[in-house]
PDB file of C-alpha atoms (C1' of nucleotides) in Angstrom:
ATOM      1  CA  UNK A 136      -3.594   4.516  23.352  1.00  0.00           C
ATOM      2  CA  UNK A 137      -5.383   4.022  20.069  1.00  0.00           C
ATOM      3  CA  UNK A 138      -5.518   0.548  18.746  1.00  0.00           C
ATOM      4  CA  UNK A 139      -4.379   0.057  15.197  1.00  0.00           C
ATOM      5  CA  UNK A 140      -4.751  -2.684  12.714  1.00  0.00           C
ATOM      6  CA  UNK A 141      -1.392  -3.819  11.485  1.00  0.00           C
ATOM      7  CA  UNK A 142      -1.416  -4.190   7.730  1.00  0.00           C
ATOM      8  CA  UNK A 143       2.266  -4.109   6.918  1.00  0.00           C
ATOM      9  CA  UNK A 144       4.640  -6.903   7.653  1.00  0.00           C
ATOM     10  CA  UNK A 145       8.380  -6.588   7.871  1.00  0.00           C
ATOM     11  CA  UNK A 146       9.989  -8.973   5.390  1.00  0.00           C
ATOM     12  CA  UNK A 147      12.875  -9.598   7.777  1.00  0.00           C
ATOM     13  CA  UNK A 148      11.030 -10.484  10.989  1.00  0.00           C
ATOM     14  CA  UNK A 149       7.562 -10.999  12.440  1.00  0.00           C
ATOM     15  CA  UNK A 150       7.048  -7.336  13.225  1.00  0.00           C
ATOM     16  CA  UNK A 151       3.874  -5.853  11.839  1.00  0.00           C
ATOM     17  CA  UNK A 152       3.041  -2.174  11.559  1.00  0.00           C
ATOM     18  CA  UNK A 153      -0.105  -0.155  10.944  1.00  0.00           C
ATOM     19  CA  UNK A 154       1.481   2.196   8.396  1.00  0.00           C
ATOM     20  CA  UNK A 155       4.107   2.079   5.659  1.00  0.00           C
ATOM     21  CA  UNK A 156       5.988   4.860   7.408  1.00  0.00           C
ATOM     22  CA  UNK A 157       6.119   2.973  10.669  1.00  0.00           C
ATOM     23  CA  UNK A 158       7.327  -0.098   8.841  1.00  0.00           C
ATOM     24  CA  UNK A 159      10.016   2.001   7.196  1.00  0.00           C
ATOM     25  CA  UNK A 160      11.068   3.290  10.587  1.00  0.00           C
ATOM     26  CA  UNK A 161      11.058  -0.194  11.988  1.00  0.00           C
ATOM     27  CA  UNK A 162      13.354  -1.403   9.250  1.00  0.00           C
ATOM     28  CA  UNK A 163      15.674   1.522   9.711  1.00  0.00           C
ATOM     29  CA  UNK A 164      15.964   1.111  13.447  1.00  0.00           C
ATOM     30  CA  UNK A 165      15.791  -2.601  13.708  1.00  0.00           C
ATOM     31  CA  UNK A 166      17.471  -3.912  10.600  1.00  0.00           C
ATOM     32  CA  UNK A 167      20.025  -1.252   9.757  1.00  0.00           C
ATOM     33  CA  UNK A 168      23.381  -0.822  11.399  1.00  0.00           C
ATOM     34  CA  UNK A 169      23.763   2.691  10.063  1.00  0.00           C
ATOM     35  CA  UNK A 170      24.558   5.137  12.840  1.00  0.00           C
ATOM     36  CA  UNK A 171      25.068   8.485  11.106  1.00  0.00           C
ATOM     37  CA  UNK A 172      24.901  10.528  14.312  1.00  0.00           C
ATOM     38  CA  UNK A 173      28.206  10.416  16.136  1.00  0.00           C
ATOM     39  CA  UNK A 174      29.315  11.946  19.402  1.00  0.00           C
ATOM     40  CA  UNK A 175      32.408  14.152  19.294  1.00  0.00           C
ATOM     41  CA  UNK A 176      33.389  13.397  22.871  1.00  0.00           C
ATOM     42  CA  UNK A 177      33.274   9.633  22.816  1.00  0.00           C
ATOM     43  CA  UNK A 178      32.707   6.791  20.398  1.00  0.00           C
ATOM     44  CA  UNK A 179      28.942   6.779  20.853  1.00  0.00           C
ATOM     45  CA  UNK A 180      26.828   6.821  17.723  1.00  0.00           C
ATOM     46  CA  UNK A 181      23.133   6.417  17.066  1.00  0.00           C
ATOM     47  CA  UNK A 182      20.463   6.484  14.410  1.00  0.00           C
ATOM     48  CA  UNK A 183      18.744   9.801  15.000  1.00  0.00           C
ATOM     49  CA  UNK A 184      19.349  13.301  16.261  1.00  0.00           C
ATOM     50  CA  UNK A 185      17.060  13.041  19.267  1.00  0.00           C
ATOM     51  CA  UNK A 186      19.043  10.179  20.702  1.00  0.00           C
ATOM     52  CA  UNK A 187      22.294  12.003  20.056  1.00  0.00           C
ATOM     53  CA  UNK A 188      21.027  15.032  21.943  1.00  0.00           C
ATOM     54  CA  UNK A 189      19.993  12.828  24.832  1.00  0.00           C
ATOM     55  CA  UNK A 190      23.434  11.343  24.854  1.00  0.00           C
ATOM     56  CA  UNK A 191      25.149  14.733  24.768  1.00  0.00           C
ATOM     57  CA  UNK A 192      23.268  15.663  27.922  1.00  0.00           C
ATOM     58  CA  UNK A 193      25.107  12.917  29.726  1.00  0.00           C
ATOM     59  CA  UNK A 194      28.413  14.633  29.007  1.00  0.00           C
ATOM     60  CA  UNK A 195      27.421  17.896  30.595  1.00  0.00           C
ATOM     61  CA  UNK A 196      28.628  18.278  34.145  1.00  0.00           C
ATOM     62  CA  UNK A 197      25.720  20.393  35.229  1.00  0.00           C
ATOM     63  CA  UNK A 198      22.235  18.894  35.247  1.00  0.00           C
ATOM     64  CA  UNK A 199      20.527  20.084  32.087  1.00  0.00           C
ATOM     65  CA  UNK A 200      16.958  19.799  33.327  1.00  0.00           C
ATOM     66  CA  UNK A 201      15.307  21.646  36.172  1.00  0.00           C
ATOM     67  CA  UNK A 202      11.995  21.138  37.896  1.00  0.00           C
ATOM     68  CA  UNK A 203       9.848  24.165  37.085  1.00  0.00           C
ATOM     69  CA  UNK A 204       7.628  23.861  40.109  1.00  0.00           C
ATOM     70  CA  UNK A 205       7.776  27.036  42.140  1.00  0.00           C
ATOM     71  CA  UNK A 206      10.647  27.123  44.620  1.00  0.00           C
ATOM     72  CA  UNK A 207      11.722  23.625  43.707  1.00  0.00           C
ATOM     73  CA  UNK A 208      15.417  23.262  43.121  1.00  0.00           C
ATOM     74  CA  UNK A 209      15.409  19.726  41.840  1.00  0.00           C
ATOM     75  CA  UNK A 210      17.453  19.115  38.740  1.00  0.00           C
ATOM     76  CA  UNK A 211      18.753  16.096  36.856  1.00  0.00           C
ATOM     77  CA  UNK A 212      20.674  15.163  33.773  1.00  0.00           C
ATOM     78  CA  UNK A 213      17.751  13.471  32.098  1.00  0.00           C
ATOM     79  CA  UNK A 214      14.295  14.792  31.371  1.00  0.00           C
ATOM     80  CA  UNK A 215      12.589  11.641  32.518  1.00  0.00           C
ATOM     81  CA  UNK A 216      14.171  11.928  35.939  1.00  0.00           C
ATOM     82  CA  UNK A 217      12.655  15.368  36.328  1.00  0.00           C
ATOM     83  CA  UNK A 218       9.317  14.132  35.075  1.00  0.00           C
ATOM     84  CA  UNK A 219       9.183  11.292  37.527  1.00  0.00           C
ATOM     85  CA  UNK A 220      10.297  13.604  40.305  1.00  0.00           C
ATOM     86  CA  UNK A 221       7.478  15.981  39.443  1.00  0.00           C
ATOM     87  CA  UNK A 222       4.850  13.258  39.488  1.00  0.00           C
ATOM     88  CA  UNK A 223       6.070  11.819  42.728  1.00  0.00           C
ATOM     89  CA  UNK A 224       6.780  14.979  44.710  1.00  0.00           C
ATOM     90  CA  UNK A 225       4.423  17.602  43.309  1.00  0.00           C
ATOM     91  CA  UNK A 226       1.512  15.459  42.259  1.00  0.00           C
ATOM     92  CA  UNK A 227       1.608  12.961  45.065  1.00  0.00           C
ATOM     93  CA  UNK A 228       1.568  10.221  42.501  1.00  0.00           C
ATOM     94  CA  UNK A 229       3.612   7.617  44.274  1.00  0.00           C
ATOM     95  CA  UNK A 230       1.303   4.601  44.372  1.00  0.00           C
ATOM     96  CA  UNK A 231       2.472   1.707  42.241  1.00  0.00           C
ATOM     97  CA  UNK A 232       0.510   1.766  39.003  1.00  0.00           C
ATOM     98  CA  UNK A 233       1.890  -1.253  37.180  1.00  0.00           C
ATOM     99  CA  UNK A 234      -0.044  -4.328  38.195  1.00  0.00           C
ATOM    100  CA  UNK A 235       0.834  -7.927  37.425  1.00  0.00           C
ATOM    101  CA  UNK A 236      -2.237  -9.498  35.837  1.00  0.00           C
ATOM    102  CA  UNK A 237      -1.244 -12.916  37.142  1.00  0.00           C
ATOM    103  CA  UNK A 238      -0.676 -12.309  40.846  1.00  0.00           C
ATOM    104  CA  UNK A 239      -1.914  -8.698  41.229  1.00  0.00           C
ATOM    105  CA  UNK A 240       1.352  -7.504  42.660  1.00  0.00           C
ATOM    106  CA  UNK A 241       1.973  -3.823  41.956  1.00  0.00           C
ATOM    107  CA  UNK A 242       5.101  -2.027  40.817  1.00  0.00           C
ATOM    108  CA  UNK A 243       6.152   1.571  40.541  1.00  0.00           C
ATOM    109  CA  UNK A 244       7.739   1.192  37.150  1.00  0.00           C
ATOM    110  CA  UNK A 245       7.016  -0.801  34.046  1.00  0.00           C
ATOM    111  CA  UNK A 246      10.447  -2.282  33.685  1.00  0.00           C
ATOM    112  CA  UNK A 247      10.344  -3.581  37.230  1.00  0.00           C
ATOM    113  CA  UNK A 248       7.088  -5.332  36.400  1.00  0.00           C
ATOM    114  CA  UNK A 249       8.768  -6.686  33.310  1.00  0.00           C
ATOM    115  CA  UNK A 250      11.496  -8.205  35.431  1.00  0.00           C
ATOM    116  CA  UNK A 251       8.841  -9.709  37.687  1.00  0.00           C
ATOM    117  CA  UNK A 252       6.893 -11.167  34.762  1.00  0.00           C
ATOM    118  CA  UNK A 253       9.983 -12.759  33.318  1.00  0.00           C
ATOM    119  CA  UNK A 254      11.462 -14.075  36.539  1.00  0.00           C
ATOM    120  CA  UNK A 255       8.344 -15.092  38.405  1.00  0.00           C
ATOM    121  CA  UNK A 256       6.007 -16.091  35.605  1.00  0.00           C
ATOM    122  CA  UNK A 257       8.485 -17.013  32.894  1.00  0.00           C
ATOM    123  CA  UNK A 258       7.080 -14.614  30.333  1.00  0.00           C
ATOM    124  CA  UNK A 259       8.793 -14.217  27.005  1.00  0.00           C
ATOM    125  CA  UNK A 260       8.488 -11.666  24.256  1.00  0.00           C
ATOM    126  CA  UNK A 261       6.375 -12.590  21.259  1.00  0.00           C
ATOM    127  CA  UNK A 262       8.507 -12.907  18.185  1.00  0.00           C
ATOM    128  CA  UNK A 263       8.879  -9.674  16.258  1.00  0.00           C
ATOM    129  CA  UNK A 264       7.983  -7.612  19.315  1.00  0.00           C
ATOM    130  CA  UNK A 265      11.052  -6.456  21.175  1.00  0.00           C
ATOM    131  CA  UNK A 266       9.350  -5.442  24.377  1.00  0.00           C
ATOM    132  CA  UNK A 267       6.276  -5.759  26.549  1.00  0.00           C
ATOM    133  CA  UNK A 268       3.594  -3.148  26.260  1.00  0.00           C
ATOM    134  CA  UNK A 269       1.430  -2.008  29.106  1.00  0.00           C
ATOM    135  CA  UNK A 270      -2.065  -0.667  28.740  1.00  0.00           C
ATOM    136  CA  UNK A 271      -4.035   1.439  31.182  1.00  0.00           C
ATOM    137  CA  UNK A 272      -7.233  -0.253  32.318  1.00  0.00           C
ATOM    138  CA  UNK A 273     -10.468   1.238  33.593  1.00  0.00           C
ATOM    139  CA  UNK A 274      -9.274   0.955  37.184  1.00  0.00           C
ATOM    140  CA  UNK A 275      -6.208   3.055  36.434  1.00  0.00           C
ATOM    141  CA  UNK A 276      -3.746   0.206  36.624  1.00  0.00           C
ATOM    142  CA  UNK A 277      -1.294  -0.554  33.878  1.00  0.00           C
ATOM    143  CA  UNK A 278      -1.320  -4.179  32.847  1.00  0.00           C
ATOM    144  CA  UNK A 279       0.443  -6.200  30.219  1.00  0.00           C
ATOM    145  CA  UNK A 280      -1.215  -5.799  26.845  1.00  0.00           C
ATOM    146  CA  UNK A 281      -2.042  -9.195  25.450  1.00  0.00           C
ATOM    147  CA  UNK A 282      -3.615  -8.250  22.159  1.00  0.00           C
ATOM    148  CA  UNK A 283      -2.382  -6.846  18.915  1.00  0.00           C
ATOM    149  CA  UNK A 284      -4.299  -6.047  15.776  1.00  0.00           C
ATOM    150  CA  UNK A 285      -3.383  -7.222  12.322  1.00  0.00           C
ATOM    151  CA  UNK A 286      -5.061  -7.663   8.996  1.00  0.00           C
ATOM    152  CA  UNK A 287      -6.667 -10.895   7.894  1.00  0.00           C
ATOM    153  CA  UNK A 288      -4.173 -11.243   5.068  1.00  0.00           C
ATOM    154  CA  UNK A 289      -1.320 -10.952   7.499  1.00  0.00           C
ATOM    155  CA  UNK A 290      -2.880 -13.523   9.749  1.00  0.00           C
ATOM    156  CA  UNK A 291      -3.289 -15.975   6.955  1.00  0.00           C
ATOM    157  CA  UNK A 292       0.240 -15.335   5.811  1.00  0.00           C
ATOM    158  CA  UNK A 293       1.553 -15.840   9.318  1.00  0.00           C
ATOM    159  CA  UNK A 294      -0.473 -18.995   9.743  1.00  0.00           C
ATOM    160  CA  UNK A 295       0.828 -20.308   6.457  1.00  0.00           C
ATOM    161  CA  UNK A 296       4.388 -19.561   7.463  1.00  0.00           C
ATOM    162  CA  UNK A 297       3.879 -21.266  10.771  1.00  0.00           C
ATOM    163  CA  UNK A 298       2.512 -24.351   9.069  1.00  0.00           C
ATOM    164  CA  UNK A 299       5.287 -24.493   6.540  1.00  0.00           C
ATOM    165  CA  UNK A 300       7.848 -23.554   9.127  1.00  0.00           C
ATOM    166  CA  UNK A 301       9.808 -22.076   6.309  1.00  0.00           C
ATOM    167  CA  UNK A 302      11.303 -18.727   5.504  1.00  0.00           C
ATOM    168  CA  UNK A 303       9.446 -15.487   5.708  1.00  0.00           C
ATOM    169  CA  UNK A 304       7.587 -14.395   2.645  1.00  0.00           C
ATOM    170  CA  UNK A 305       7.668 -11.030   1.041  1.00  0.00           C
ATOM    171  CA  UNK A 306       5.749  -8.209   2.600  1.00  0.00           C
ATOM    172  CA  UNK A 307       2.231  -7.684   1.444  1.00  0.00           C
ATOM    173  CA  UNK A 308       1.288  -5.306  -1.269  1.00  0.00           C
ATOM    174  CA  UNK A 309      -0.862  -2.420  -0.228  1.00  0.00           C
ATOM    175  CA  UNK A 310      -3.660  -3.297  -2.591  1.00  0.00           C
ATOM    176  CA  UNK A 311      -4.393  -6.639  -1.006  1.00  0.00           C
ATOM    177  CA  UNK A 312      -5.115  -5.165   2.361  1.00  0.00           C
ATOM    178  CA  UNK A 313      -8.547  -4.850   3.852  1.00  0.00           C
ATOM    179  CA  UNK A 314      -9.845  -3.150   6.915  1.00  0.00           C
ATOM    180  CA  UNK A 315     -10.543  -6.301   8.777  1.00  0.00           C
ATOM    181  CA  UNK A 316      -9.292  -6.676  12.261  1.00  0.00           C
ATOM    182  CA  UNK A 317      -7.258  -9.425  13.666  1.00  0.00           C
ATOM    183  CA  UNK A 318      -6.156  -9.759  17.201  1.00  0.00           C
ATOM    184  CA  UNK A 319      -3.250 -11.854  18.195  1.00  0.00           C
ATOM    185  CA  UNK A 320      -3.650 -13.139  21.688  1.00  0.00           C
ATOM    186  CA  UNK A 321      -0.570 -15.059  22.621  1.00  0.00           C
ATOM    187  CA  UNK A 322      -1.792 -17.403  25.237  1.00  0.00           C
ATOM    188  CA  UNK A 323      -1.127 -19.883  27.896  1.00  0.00           C
ATOM    189  CA  UNK A 324      -3.411 -21.196  30.581  1.00  0.00           C
ATOM    190  CA  UNK A 325      -3.212 -19.730  34.027  1.00  0.00           C
ATOM    191  CA  UNK A 326      -0.840 -20.771  36.747  1.00  0.00           C
ATOM    192  CA  UNK A 327      -3.234 -23.550  37.697  1.00  0.00           C
ATOM    193  CA  UNK A 328      -3.133 -25.914  34.805  1.00  0.00           C
ATOM    194  CA  UNK A 329       0.358 -26.311  33.522  1.00  0.00           C
ATOM    195  CA  UNK A 330      -0.854 -26.805  30.035  1.00  0.00           C
ATOM    196  CA  UNK A 331      -0.060 -29.721  27.986  1.00  0.00           C
ATOM    197  CA  UNK A 332      -0.954 -28.526  24.588  1.00  0.00           C
ATOM    198  CA  UNK A 333      -0.186 -31.446  22.400  1.00  0.00           C
ATOM    199  CA  UNK A 334      -0.514 -31.361  18.701  1.00  0.00           C
ATOM    200  CA  UNK A 335      -3.680 -29.915  17.373  1.00  0.00           C
ATOM    201  CA  UNK A 336      -2.202 -30.908  14.106  1.00  0.00           C
ATOM    202  CA  UNK A 337      -5.374 -31.721  12.240  1.00  0.00           C
ATOM    203  CA  UNK A 338      -5.731 -29.656   9.131  1.00  0.00           C
ATOM    204  CA  UNK A 339      -7.726 -26.751  10.453  1.00  0.00           C
ATOM    205  CA  UNK A 340      -6.846 -25.563  13.887  1.00  0.00           C
ATOM    206  CA  UNK A 341      -9.541 -22.959  14.006  1.00  0.00           C
ATOM    207  CA  UNK A 342     -11.959 -22.876  16.854  1.00  0.00           C
ATOM    208  CA  UNK A 343     -15.105 -20.828  16.785  1.00  0.00           C
ATOM    209  CA  UNK A 344     -15.845 -18.810  19.860  1.00  0.00           C
ATOM    210  CA  UNK A 345     -18.568 -16.402  20.676  1.00  0.00           C
ATOM    211  CA  UNK A 346     -17.166 -13.234  22.087  1.00  0.00           C
ATOM    212  CA  UNK A 347     -18.867 -10.661  24.222  1.00  0.00           C
ATOM    213  CA  UNK A 348     -22.402  -9.517  23.554  1.00  0.00           C
ATOM    214  CA  UNK A 349     -22.146  -7.031  20.730  1.00  0.00           C
ATOM    215  CA  UNK A 350     -19.143  -8.133  18.767  1.00  0.00           C
ATOM    216  CA  UNK A 351     -19.576 -10.701  16.053  1.00  0.00           C
ATOM    217  CA  UNK A 352     -18.130 -14.009  17.067  1.00  0.00           C
ATOM    218  CA  UNK A 353     -14.495 -14.148  16.077  1.00  0.00           C
ATOM    219  CA  UNK A 354     -12.654 -17.161  14.842  1.00  0.00           C
ATOM    220  CA  UNK A 355      -9.668 -18.119  16.912  1.00  0.00           C
ATOM    221  CA  UNK A 356      -6.823 -20.027  15.386  1.00  0.00           C
ATOM    222  CA  UNK A 357      -4.813 -21.821  17.998  1.00  0.00           C
ATOM    223  CA  UNK A 358      -1.269 -22.281  16.856  1.00  0.00           C
ATOM    224  CA  UNK A 359       1.442 -24.264  18.513  1.00  0.00           C
ATOM    225  CA  UNK A 360       4.595 -22.676  17.256  1.00  0.00           C
ATOM    226  CA  UNK A 361       8.274 -22.436  17.901  1.00  0.00           C
ATOM    227  CA  UNK A 362       9.627 -18.969  18.230  1.00  0.00           C
ATOM    228  CA  UNK A 363      12.951 -17.437  17.332  1.00  0.00           C
ATOM    229  CA  UNK A 364      14.550 -18.718  20.504  1.00  0.00           C
ATOM    230  CA  UNK A 365      13.539 -22.254  19.683  1.00  0.00           C
ATOM    231  CA  UNK A 366      10.939 -22.307  22.433  1.00  0.00           C
ATOM    232  CA  UNK A 367       7.399 -23.509  22.110  1.00  0.00           C
ATOM    233  CA  UNK A 368       4.621 -21.029  22.513  1.00  0.00           C
ATOM    234  CA  UNK A 369       0.894 -20.925  22.052  1.00  0.00           C
ATOM    235  CA  UNK A 370      -0.608 -18.155  19.974  1.00  0.00           C
ATOM    236  CA  UNK A 371      -4.255 -17.350  19.460  1.00  0.00           C
ATOM    237  CA  UNK A 372      -5.060 -15.537  16.247  1.00  0.00           C
ATOM    238  CA  UNK A 373      -8.426 -13.883  16.531  1.00  0.00           C
ATOM    239  CA  UNK A 374     -10.222 -12.687  13.442  1.00  0.00           C
ATOM    240  CA  UNK A 375     -13.243 -10.500  13.774  1.00  0.00           C
ATOM    241  CA  UNK A 376     -15.409  -8.847  11.177  1.00  0.00           C
ATOM    242  CA  UNK A 377     -15.667  -5.352  12.589  1.00  0.00           C
ATOM    243  CA  UNK A 378     -14.085  -3.163   9.929  1.00  0.00           C
ATOM    244  CA  UNK A 379     -13.620   0.100  11.776  1.00  0.00           C
ATOM    245  CA  UNK A 380     -13.070   0.309  15.471  1.00  0.00           C
ATOM    246  CA  UNK A 381     -11.369  -2.491  17.335  1.00  0.00           C
ATOM    247  CA  UNK A 382     -13.924  -4.334  19.445  1.00  0.00           C
ATOM    248  CA  UNK A 383     -14.226  -4.095  23.166  1.00  0.00           C
ATOM    249  CA  UNK A 384     -11.498  -5.890  25.078  1.00  0.00           C
ATOM    250  CA  UNK A 385     -13.123  -9.259  24.612  1.00  0.00           C
ATOM    251  CA  UNK A 386     -11.640 -10.964  27.598  1.00  0.00           C
ATOM    252  CA  UNK A 387      -8.720 -13.093  26.540  1.00  0.00           C
ATOM    253  CA  UNK A 388      -8.406 -16.654  27.721  1.00  0.00           C
ATOM    254  CA  UNK A 389      -7.651 -16.488  31.396  1.00  0.00           C
ATOM    255  CA  UNK A 390      -4.002 -15.978  32.067  1.00  0.00           C
ATOM    256  CA  UNK A 391      -3.159 -15.560  28.435  1.00  0.00           C
ATOM    257  CA  UNK A 392       0.477 -14.808  28.088  1.00  0.00           C
ATOM    258  CA  UNK A 393       3.630 -15.379  26.171  1.00  0.00           C
ATOM    259  CA  UNK A 394       4.893 -17.978  28.501  1.00  0.00           C
ATOM    260  CA  UNK A 395       6.772 -20.739  26.858  1.00  0.00           C
ATOM    261  CA  UNK A 396       7.058 -24.338  27.877  1.00  0.00           C
ATOM    262  CA  UNK A 397      10.629 -25.048  27.124  1.00  0.00           C
ATOM    263  CA  UNK A 398      13.182 -24.648  29.864  1.00  0.00           C
TER     264      UNK A 398
ATOM    265  C1'  DC B  91      16.391 -12.614  46.798  1.00  0.00           C
ATOM    266  C1'  DA B  92      12.771  -9.221  45.567  1.00  0.00           C
ATOM    267  C1'  DG B  93      11.721  -4.751  44.778  1.00  0.00           C
ATOM    268  C1'  DC B  94      13.015   0.204  44.081  1.00  0.00           C
ATOM    269  C1'  DA B  95      15.221   3.755  41.646  1.00  0.00           C
ATOM    270  C1'  DG B  96      18.836   6.440  38.916  1.00  0.00           C
ATOM    271  C1'  DG B  97      21.150   6.674  34.668  1.00  0.00           C
ATOM    272  C1'  DG B  98      21.537   5.987  29.893  1.00  0.00           C
ATOM    273  C1'  DG B  99      20.288   3.747  25.311  1.00  0.00           C
ATOM    274  C1'  DG B 100      16.771   1.808  21.670  1.00  0.00           C
ATOM    275  C1'  DC B 101      13.024   2.564  19.055  1.00  0.00           C
ATOM    276  C1'  DG B 102       7.850   2.789  18.071  1.00  0.00           C
ATOM    277  C1'  DT B 103       4.522   6.613  17.437  1.00  0.00           C
TER     278       DT B 103
ATOM    279  C1'  DC C 246       8.539  12.294  22.828  1.00  0.00           C
ATOM    280  C1'  DG C 247       7.341   8.699  25.675  1.00  0.00           C
ATOM    281  C1'  DC C 248       7.700   4.003  26.832  1.00  0.00           C
ATOM    282  C1'  DC C 249      10.508   0.310  27.786  1.00  0.00           C
ATOM    283  C1'  DC C 250      15.016  -1.882  27.696  1.00  0.00           C
ATOM    284  C1'  DC C 251      19.445  -3.009  30.476  1.00  0.00           C
ATOM    285  C1'  DC C 252      22.755  -2.318  34.148  1.00  0.00           C
ATOM    286  C1'  DT C 253      23.653  -1.316  38.642  1.00  0.00           C
ATOM    287  C1'  DG C 254      23.616   0.007  43.567  1.00  0.00           C
ATOM    288  C1'  DC C 255      20.762   0.168  47.646  1.00  0.00           C
ATOM    289  C1'  DT C 256      17.507  -1.742  50.986  1.00  0.00           C
ATOM    290  C1'  DG C 257      14.708  -4.784  53.710  1.00  0.00           C
ATOM    291  C1'  DG C 258      13.214  -9.488  54.636  1.00  0.00           C
TER     292       DG C 258
END
DNA sequence: CAGCAGGGGGCGT
DNA sequence: CGCCCCCTGCTGG
């Protein structure tokens, strides 16, 4: 749940990570085809032991996981099935918690909301981020997270790459990194205005905005870019000065999203 | 067709 | 580990 500033950029894609170790993991999982862990029973293989163990559970005839609630006989072949059973049956937690921030429709599971966001509202993934993330709000609902934190250097590098439209540069050296916070707010106007963002091609695309009360006013770079799928998308890069803690959820532009305007 | 849910895999933390 | 992905079958409108 903690927000992190992403200082480390993957040289092979747009992924950014808060730590060298997480970047290393990213590169191993995302950019390596090595699958050292192999299943003896079938041709499955994977990149770590945990996943292999999960897979082995699927071979066992008997359910490997039991509900430990008293006198409950529920069992399943995956831990997450038991967990969700426990929440639903023994904790009475059956109300849909995942809420669409566009139309307020609620869903019981995140991936079902993901399907809704993609089908109904034409959401796409931001480049370098393989999935949607959901964040718990004050009202207890999980909503799509629209902000990520990166360093100023990374922002400027990304902006430069976007302007040049050329290949990805090398990853940043550790010494050049500062504690400054950047938020990336991929955006698109709400369902109302169907957005015609024409070229804001004049040299500096930065727009100054004043954020909420306490936070220093961030600078928002509005970038009209083409993502990996060749679709247009609008991205807001927000730089703020606060060095330590990420600022309060300065409300993103209404309806901000990763919607694209292609198809 | 939309939403729900079970099962199983990928991977960020 | 936990969250989210996909695939798939079921259900109600």
